[in-house]
Coordinates of N, CA, C and O in Angstrom, one line a residue:
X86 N 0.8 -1.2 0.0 CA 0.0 0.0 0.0 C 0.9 1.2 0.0 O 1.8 1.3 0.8
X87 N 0.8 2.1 -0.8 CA 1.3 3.4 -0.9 C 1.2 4.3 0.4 O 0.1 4.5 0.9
X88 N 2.5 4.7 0.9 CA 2.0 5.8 1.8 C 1.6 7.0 1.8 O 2.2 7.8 1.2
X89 N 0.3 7.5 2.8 CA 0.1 9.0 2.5 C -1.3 8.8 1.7 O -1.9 9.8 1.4
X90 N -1.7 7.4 1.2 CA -3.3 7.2 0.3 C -3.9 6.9 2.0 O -3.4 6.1 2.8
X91 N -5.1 7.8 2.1 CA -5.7 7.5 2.3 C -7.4 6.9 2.5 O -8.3 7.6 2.0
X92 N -7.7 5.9 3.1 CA -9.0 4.9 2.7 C -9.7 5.9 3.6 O -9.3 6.7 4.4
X93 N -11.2 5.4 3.1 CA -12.4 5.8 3.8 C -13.2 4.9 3.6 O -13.5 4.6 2.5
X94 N -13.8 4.2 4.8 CA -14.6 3.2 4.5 C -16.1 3.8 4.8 O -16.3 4.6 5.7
X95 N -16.9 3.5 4.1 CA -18.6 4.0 4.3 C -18.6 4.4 5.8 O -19.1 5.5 6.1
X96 N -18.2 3.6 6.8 CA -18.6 3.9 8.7 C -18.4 5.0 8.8 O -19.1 5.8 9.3
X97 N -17.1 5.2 8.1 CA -16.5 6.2 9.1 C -16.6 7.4 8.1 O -16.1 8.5 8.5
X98 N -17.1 7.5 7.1 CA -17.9 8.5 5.8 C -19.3 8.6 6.9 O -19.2 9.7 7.4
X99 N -20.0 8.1 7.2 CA -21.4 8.3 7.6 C -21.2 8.8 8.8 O -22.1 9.6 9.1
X100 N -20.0 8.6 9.9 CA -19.6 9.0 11.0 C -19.4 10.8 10.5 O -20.0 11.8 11.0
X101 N -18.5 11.0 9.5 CA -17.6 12.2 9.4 C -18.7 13.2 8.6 O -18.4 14.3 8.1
X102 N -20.0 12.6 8.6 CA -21.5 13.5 7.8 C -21.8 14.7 8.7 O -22.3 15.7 8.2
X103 N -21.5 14.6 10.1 CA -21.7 15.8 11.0 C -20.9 16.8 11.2 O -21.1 17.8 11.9
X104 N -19.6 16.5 10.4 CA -18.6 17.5 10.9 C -18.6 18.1 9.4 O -17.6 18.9 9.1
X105 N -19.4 17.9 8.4 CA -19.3 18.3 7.1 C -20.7 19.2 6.6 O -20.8 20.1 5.7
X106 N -21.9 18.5 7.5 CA -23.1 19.3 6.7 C -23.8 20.3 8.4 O -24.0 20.1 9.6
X107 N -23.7 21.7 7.2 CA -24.2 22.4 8.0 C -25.1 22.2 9.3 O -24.9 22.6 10.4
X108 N -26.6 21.3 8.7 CA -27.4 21.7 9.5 C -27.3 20.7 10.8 O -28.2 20.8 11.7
X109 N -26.4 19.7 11.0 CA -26.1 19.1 12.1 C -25.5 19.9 13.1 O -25.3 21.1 12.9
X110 N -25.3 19.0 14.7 CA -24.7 20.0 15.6 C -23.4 18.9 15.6 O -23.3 17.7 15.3
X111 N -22.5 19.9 16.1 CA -20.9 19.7 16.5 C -20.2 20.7 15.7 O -20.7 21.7 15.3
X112 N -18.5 20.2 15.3 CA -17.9 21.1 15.0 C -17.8 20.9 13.4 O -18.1 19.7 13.0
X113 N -17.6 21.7 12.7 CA -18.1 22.2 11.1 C -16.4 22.5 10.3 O -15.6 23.3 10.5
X114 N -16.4 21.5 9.4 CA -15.3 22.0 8.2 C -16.0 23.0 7.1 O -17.2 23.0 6.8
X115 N -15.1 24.0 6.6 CA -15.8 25.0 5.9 C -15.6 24.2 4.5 O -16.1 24.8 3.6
X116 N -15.0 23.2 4.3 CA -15.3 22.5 3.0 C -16.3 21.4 2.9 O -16.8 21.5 4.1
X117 N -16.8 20.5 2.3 CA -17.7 19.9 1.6 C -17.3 18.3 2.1 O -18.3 17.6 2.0
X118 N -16.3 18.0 2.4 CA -16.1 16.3 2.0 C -14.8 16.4 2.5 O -14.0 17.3 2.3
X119 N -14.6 14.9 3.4 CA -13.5 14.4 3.9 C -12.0 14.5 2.8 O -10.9 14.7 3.2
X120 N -12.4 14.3 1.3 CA -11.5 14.3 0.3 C -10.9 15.5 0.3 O -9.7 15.6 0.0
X121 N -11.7 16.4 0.5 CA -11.3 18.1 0.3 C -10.6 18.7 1.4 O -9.8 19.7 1.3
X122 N -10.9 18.2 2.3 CA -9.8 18.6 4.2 C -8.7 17.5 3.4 O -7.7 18.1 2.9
X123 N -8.6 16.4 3.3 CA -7.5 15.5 3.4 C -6.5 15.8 1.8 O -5.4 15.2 1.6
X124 N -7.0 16.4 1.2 CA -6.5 16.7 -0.1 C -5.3 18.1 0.4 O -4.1 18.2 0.3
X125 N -6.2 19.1 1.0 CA -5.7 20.5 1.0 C -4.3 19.6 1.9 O -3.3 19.3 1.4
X126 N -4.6 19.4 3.6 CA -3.8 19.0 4.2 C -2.7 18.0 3.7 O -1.5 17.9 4.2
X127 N -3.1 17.4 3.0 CA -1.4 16.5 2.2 C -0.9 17.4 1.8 O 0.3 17.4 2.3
X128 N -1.1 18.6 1.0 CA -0.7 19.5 0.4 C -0.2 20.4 0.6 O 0.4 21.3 -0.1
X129 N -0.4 20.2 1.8 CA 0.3 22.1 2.7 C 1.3 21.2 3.7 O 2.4 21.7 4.0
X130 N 1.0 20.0 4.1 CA 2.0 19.2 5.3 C 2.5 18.3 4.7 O 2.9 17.6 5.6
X131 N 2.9 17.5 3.3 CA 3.4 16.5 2.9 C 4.4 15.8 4.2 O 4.2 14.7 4.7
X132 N 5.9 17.0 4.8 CA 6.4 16.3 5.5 C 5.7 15.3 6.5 O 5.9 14.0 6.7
X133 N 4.8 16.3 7.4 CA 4.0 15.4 8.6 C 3.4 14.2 8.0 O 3.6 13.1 8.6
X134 N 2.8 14.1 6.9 CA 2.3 12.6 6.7 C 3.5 11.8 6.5 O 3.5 10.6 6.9
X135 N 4.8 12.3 5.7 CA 5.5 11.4 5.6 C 6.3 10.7 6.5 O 6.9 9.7 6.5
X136 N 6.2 11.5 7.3 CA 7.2 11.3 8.9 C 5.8 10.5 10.2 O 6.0 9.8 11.2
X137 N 4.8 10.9 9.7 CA 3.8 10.2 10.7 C 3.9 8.4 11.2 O 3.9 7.4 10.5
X138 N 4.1 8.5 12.4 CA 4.2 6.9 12.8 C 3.0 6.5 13.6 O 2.6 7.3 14.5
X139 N 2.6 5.5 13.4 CA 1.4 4.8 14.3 C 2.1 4.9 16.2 O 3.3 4.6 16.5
X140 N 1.3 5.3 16.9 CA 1.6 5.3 18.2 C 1.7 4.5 19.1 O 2.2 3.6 18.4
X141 N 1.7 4.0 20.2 CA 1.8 2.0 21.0 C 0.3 1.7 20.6 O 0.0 0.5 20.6
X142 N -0.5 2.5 20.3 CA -1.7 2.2 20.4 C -2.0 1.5 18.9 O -3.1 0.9 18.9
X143 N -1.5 1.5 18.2 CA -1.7 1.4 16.6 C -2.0 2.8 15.8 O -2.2 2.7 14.5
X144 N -2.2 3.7 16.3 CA -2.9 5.2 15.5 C -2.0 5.7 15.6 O -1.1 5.8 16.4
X145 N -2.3 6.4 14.3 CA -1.7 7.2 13.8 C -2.1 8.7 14.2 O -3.0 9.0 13.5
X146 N -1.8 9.8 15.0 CA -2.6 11.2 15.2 C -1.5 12.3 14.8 O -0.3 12.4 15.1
X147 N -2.7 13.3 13.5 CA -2.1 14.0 13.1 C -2.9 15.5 13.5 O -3.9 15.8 13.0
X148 N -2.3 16.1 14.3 CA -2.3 17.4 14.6 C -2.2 18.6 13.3 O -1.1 18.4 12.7
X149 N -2.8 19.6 12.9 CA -2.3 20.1 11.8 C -2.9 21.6 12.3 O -3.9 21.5 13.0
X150 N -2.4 23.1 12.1 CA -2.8 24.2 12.2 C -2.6 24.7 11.0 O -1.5 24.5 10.3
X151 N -3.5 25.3 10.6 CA -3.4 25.9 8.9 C -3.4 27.2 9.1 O -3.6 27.9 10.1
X152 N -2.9 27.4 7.8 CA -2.5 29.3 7.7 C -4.4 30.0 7.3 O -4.4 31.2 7.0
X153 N -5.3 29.5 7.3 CA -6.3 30.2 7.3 C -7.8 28.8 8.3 O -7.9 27.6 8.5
X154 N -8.3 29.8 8.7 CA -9.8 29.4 9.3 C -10.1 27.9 8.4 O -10.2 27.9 7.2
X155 N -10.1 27.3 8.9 CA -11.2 25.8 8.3 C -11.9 25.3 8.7 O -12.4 24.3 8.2
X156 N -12.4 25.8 9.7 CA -13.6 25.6 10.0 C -14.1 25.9 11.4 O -13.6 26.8 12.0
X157 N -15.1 25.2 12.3 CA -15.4 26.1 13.1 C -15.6 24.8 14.4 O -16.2 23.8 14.1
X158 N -14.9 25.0 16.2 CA -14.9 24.1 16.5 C -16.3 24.3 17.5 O -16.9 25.3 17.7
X159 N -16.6 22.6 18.4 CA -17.5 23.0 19.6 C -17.5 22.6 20.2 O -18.4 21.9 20.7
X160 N -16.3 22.8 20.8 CA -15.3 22.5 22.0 C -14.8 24.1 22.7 O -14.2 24.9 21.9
X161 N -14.9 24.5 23.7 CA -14.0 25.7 24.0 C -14.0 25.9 25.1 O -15.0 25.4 25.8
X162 N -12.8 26.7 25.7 CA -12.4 27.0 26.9 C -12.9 27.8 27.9 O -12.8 29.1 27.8
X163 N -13.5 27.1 28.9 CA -14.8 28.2 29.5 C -13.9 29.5 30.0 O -14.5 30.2 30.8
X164 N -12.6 30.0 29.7 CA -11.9 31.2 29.7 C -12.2 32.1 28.1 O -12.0 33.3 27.9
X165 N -12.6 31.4 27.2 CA -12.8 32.1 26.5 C -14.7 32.3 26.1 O -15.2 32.8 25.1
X166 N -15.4 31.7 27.1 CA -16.9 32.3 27.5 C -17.0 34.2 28.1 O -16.3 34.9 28.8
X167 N -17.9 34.4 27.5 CA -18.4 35.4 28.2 C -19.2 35.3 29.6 O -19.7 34.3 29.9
X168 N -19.3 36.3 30.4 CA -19.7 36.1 31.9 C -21.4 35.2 31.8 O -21.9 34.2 32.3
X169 N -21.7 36.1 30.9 CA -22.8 35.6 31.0 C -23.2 34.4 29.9 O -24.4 34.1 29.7
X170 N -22.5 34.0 29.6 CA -22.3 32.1 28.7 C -21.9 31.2 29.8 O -22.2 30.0 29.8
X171 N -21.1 32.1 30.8 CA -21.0 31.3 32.2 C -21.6 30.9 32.9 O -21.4 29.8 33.4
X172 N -22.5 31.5 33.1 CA -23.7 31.5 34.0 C -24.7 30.8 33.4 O -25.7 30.5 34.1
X173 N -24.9 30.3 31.8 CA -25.9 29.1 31.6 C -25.4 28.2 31.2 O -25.9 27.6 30.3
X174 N -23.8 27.9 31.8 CA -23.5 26.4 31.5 C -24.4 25.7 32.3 O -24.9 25.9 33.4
X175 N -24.4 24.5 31.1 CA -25.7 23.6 31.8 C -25.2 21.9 32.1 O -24.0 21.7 32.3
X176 N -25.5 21.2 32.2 CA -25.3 20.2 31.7 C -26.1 18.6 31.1 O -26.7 17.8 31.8
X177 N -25.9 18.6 30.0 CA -26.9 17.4 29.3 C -26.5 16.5 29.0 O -25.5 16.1 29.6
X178 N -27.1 15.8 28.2 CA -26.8 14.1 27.6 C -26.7 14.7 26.4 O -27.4 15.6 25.9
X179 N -25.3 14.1 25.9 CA -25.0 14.0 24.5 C -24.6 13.1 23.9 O -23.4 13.0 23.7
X180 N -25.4 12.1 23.5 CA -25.2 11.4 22.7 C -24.9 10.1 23.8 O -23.9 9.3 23.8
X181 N -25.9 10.1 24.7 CA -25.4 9.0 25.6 C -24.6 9.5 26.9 O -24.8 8.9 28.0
X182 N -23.6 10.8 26.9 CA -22.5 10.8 27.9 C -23.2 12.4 28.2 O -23.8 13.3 27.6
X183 N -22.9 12.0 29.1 CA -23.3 13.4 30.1 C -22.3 14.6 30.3 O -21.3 14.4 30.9
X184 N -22.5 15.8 29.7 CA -21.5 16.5 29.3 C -21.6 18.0 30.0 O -22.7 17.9 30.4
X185 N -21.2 19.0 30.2 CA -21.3 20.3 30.4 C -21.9 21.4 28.6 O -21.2 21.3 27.6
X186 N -22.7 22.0 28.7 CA -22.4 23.0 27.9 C -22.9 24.3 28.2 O -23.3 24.6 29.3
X187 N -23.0 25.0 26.9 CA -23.4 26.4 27.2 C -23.8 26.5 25.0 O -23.1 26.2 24.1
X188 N -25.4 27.4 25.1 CA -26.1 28.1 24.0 C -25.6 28.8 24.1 O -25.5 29.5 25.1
X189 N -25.0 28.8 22.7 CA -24.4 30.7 22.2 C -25.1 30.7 20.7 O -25.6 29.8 20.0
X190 N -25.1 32.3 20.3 CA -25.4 32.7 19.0 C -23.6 32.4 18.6 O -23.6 31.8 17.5
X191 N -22.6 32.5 18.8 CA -21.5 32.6 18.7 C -21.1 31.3 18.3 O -21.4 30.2 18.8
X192 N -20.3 31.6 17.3 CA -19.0 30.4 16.3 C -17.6 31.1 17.2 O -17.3 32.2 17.7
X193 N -16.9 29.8 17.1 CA -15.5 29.3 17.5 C -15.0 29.5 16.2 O -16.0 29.3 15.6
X194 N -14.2 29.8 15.5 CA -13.3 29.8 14.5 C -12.4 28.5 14.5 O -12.5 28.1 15.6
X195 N -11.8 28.0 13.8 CA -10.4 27.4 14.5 C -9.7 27.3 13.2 O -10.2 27.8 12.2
X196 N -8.6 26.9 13.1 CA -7.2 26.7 11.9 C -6.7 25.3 12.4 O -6.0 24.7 11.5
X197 N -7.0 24.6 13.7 CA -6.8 23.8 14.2 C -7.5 22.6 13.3 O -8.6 23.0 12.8
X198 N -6.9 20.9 13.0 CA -7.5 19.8 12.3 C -7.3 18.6 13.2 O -6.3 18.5 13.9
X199 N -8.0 17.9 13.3 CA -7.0 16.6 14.4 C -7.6 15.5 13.1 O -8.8 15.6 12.7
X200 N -6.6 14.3 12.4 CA -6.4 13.5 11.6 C -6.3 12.2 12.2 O -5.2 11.7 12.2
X201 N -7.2 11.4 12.9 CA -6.6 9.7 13.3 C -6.9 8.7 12.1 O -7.8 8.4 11.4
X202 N -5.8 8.4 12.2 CA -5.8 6.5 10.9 C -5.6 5.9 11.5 O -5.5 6.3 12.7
X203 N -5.4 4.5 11.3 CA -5.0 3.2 11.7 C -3.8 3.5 11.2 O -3.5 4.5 10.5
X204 N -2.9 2.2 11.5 CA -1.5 2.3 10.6 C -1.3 1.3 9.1 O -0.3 0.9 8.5
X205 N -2.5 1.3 8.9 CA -2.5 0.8 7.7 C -3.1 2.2 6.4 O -3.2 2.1 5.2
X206 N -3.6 3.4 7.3 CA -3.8 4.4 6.5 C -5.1 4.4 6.3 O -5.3 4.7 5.1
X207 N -5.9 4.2 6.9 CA -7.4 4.3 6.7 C -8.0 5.1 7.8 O -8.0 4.7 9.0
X208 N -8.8 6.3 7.5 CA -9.1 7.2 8.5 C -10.2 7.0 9.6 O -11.5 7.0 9.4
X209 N -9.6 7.0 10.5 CA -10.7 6.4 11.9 C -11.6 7.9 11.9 O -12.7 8.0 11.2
X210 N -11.3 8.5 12.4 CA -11.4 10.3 12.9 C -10.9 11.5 12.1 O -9.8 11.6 11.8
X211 N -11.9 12.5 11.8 CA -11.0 13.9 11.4 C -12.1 15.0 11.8 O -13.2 14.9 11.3
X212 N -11.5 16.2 12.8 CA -12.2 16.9 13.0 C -11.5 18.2 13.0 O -10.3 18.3 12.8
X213 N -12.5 19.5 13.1 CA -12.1 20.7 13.0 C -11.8 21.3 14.7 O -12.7 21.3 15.6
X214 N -10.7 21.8 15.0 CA -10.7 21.8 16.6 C -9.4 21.4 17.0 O -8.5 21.1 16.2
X215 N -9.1 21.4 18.7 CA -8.1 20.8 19.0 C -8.3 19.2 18.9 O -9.2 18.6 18.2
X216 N -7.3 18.8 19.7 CA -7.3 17.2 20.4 C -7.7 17.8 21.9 O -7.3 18.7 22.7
X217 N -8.8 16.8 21.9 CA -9.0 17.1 22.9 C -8.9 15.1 23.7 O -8.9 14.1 23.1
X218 N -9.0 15.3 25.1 CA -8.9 13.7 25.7 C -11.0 13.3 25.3 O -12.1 13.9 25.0
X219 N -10.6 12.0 25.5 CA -12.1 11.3 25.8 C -12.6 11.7 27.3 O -12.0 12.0 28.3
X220 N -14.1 11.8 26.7 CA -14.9 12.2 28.0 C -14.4 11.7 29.1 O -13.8 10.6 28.7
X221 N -14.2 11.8 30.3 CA -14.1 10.2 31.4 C -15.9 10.2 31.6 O -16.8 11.0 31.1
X222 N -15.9 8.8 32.7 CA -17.3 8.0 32.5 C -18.1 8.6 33.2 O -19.2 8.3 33.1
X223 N -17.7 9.8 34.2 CA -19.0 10.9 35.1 C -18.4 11.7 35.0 O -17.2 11.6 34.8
X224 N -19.1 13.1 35.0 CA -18.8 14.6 35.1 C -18.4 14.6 36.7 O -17.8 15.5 37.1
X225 N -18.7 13.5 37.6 CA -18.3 13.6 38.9 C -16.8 13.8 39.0 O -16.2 14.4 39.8
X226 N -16.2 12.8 37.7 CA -14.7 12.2 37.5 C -13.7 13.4 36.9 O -13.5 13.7 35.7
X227 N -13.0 14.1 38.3 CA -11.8 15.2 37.9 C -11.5 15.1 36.5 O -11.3 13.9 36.1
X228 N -11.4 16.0 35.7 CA -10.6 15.5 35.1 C -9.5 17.2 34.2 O -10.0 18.3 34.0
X229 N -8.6 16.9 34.0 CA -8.0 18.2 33.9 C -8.2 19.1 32.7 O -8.3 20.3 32.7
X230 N -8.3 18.2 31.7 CA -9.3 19.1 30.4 C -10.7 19.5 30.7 O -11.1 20.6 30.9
X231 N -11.2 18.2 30.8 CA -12.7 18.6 30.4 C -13.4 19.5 32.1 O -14.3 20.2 31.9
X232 N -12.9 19.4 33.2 CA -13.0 20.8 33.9 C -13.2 22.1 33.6 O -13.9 22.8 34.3
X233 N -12.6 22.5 32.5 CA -12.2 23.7 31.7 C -12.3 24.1 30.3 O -11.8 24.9 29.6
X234 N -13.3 23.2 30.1 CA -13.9 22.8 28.7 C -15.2 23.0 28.5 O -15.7 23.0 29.6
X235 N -16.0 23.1 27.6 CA -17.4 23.2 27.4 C -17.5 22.8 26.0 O -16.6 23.0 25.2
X236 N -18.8 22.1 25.8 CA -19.4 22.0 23.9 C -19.7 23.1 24.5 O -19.8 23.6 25.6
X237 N -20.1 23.6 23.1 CA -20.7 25.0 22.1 C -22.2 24.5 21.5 O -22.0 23.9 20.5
X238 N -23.7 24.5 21.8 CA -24.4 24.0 21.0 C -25.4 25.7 20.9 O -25.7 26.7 21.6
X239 N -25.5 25.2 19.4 CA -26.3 26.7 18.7 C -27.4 27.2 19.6 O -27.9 26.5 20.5
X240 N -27.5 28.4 19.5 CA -28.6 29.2 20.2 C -29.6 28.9 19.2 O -29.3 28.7 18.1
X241 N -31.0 29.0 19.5 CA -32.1 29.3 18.5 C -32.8 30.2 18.8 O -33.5 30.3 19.9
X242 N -32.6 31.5 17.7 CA -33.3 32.5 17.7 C -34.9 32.2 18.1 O -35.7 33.1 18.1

């Protein structure tokens, strides 16, 4: 297998439909299709993919910051909330896991990409945003990110 091709198998195409079409919630690439993020980013980072090594884990993670906005994340640092976005963090079920957030009319920007493959080069994960850790299993459970973290879910006028 050639390196630096990357697969997409239908799951993880049907998985990556939310971070692509507008009217879903989470975080948003300002382009169209996994081909079009993973096309630009070969192209601007050739080194990083070519130097990328799978981790003890078998994955591959690629970090990438771009020289312009790509999209928009919904994830953010309850330091960069306003007083009063503070004051209606809430906390819900998302998607099963019980999470902190806070409604805003307000977009995140980011330049920030996080890329996971397997080491065979087939893409598990790709989103717009940092890395961030996995939830832990209760909001009771310290944890040093997600303390200081919030989702972003749309306000409705």
């Amino acid at each position: 297998m050639k390196k630096n091709r990357i697969y997409i198998s239908l799951e993880v195409r049907e998985h990556l439909v939310s971070h692509f079409q507008q009217d879903l919630p989470g975080s948003k690439f300002y382009c169209e299709s996994p081909e079009d993020m993973l096309e630009e980013a070969l192209r601007l980072f050739p080194e990083t993919f070519r130097e990328a090594k799978p981790d003890a884990d078998g994955r591959i993670r690629i970090s990438l910051t771009f020289p312009r906005e790509i999209g928009v994340s919904n994830v953010v640092s309850v330091d960069e909330l306003t007083d009063e976005e503070k004051e209606r963090i809430e906390i819900i079920d998302r998607n099963g896991t019980i999470v902190r957030s806070v409604k805003t009319g307000r977009v995140i920007p980011t330049r920030e990409c996080q890329i996971i493959l397997s080491e065979d080069w087939h893409l598990i994960t790709m989103f717009p945003g940092e890395l961030a850790p996995p939830l832990p299993d209760s909001p009771d459970i310290p944890d040093e990110y997600w303390d200081h973290h919030v989702f972003i879910e749309p306000q409705k006028e």
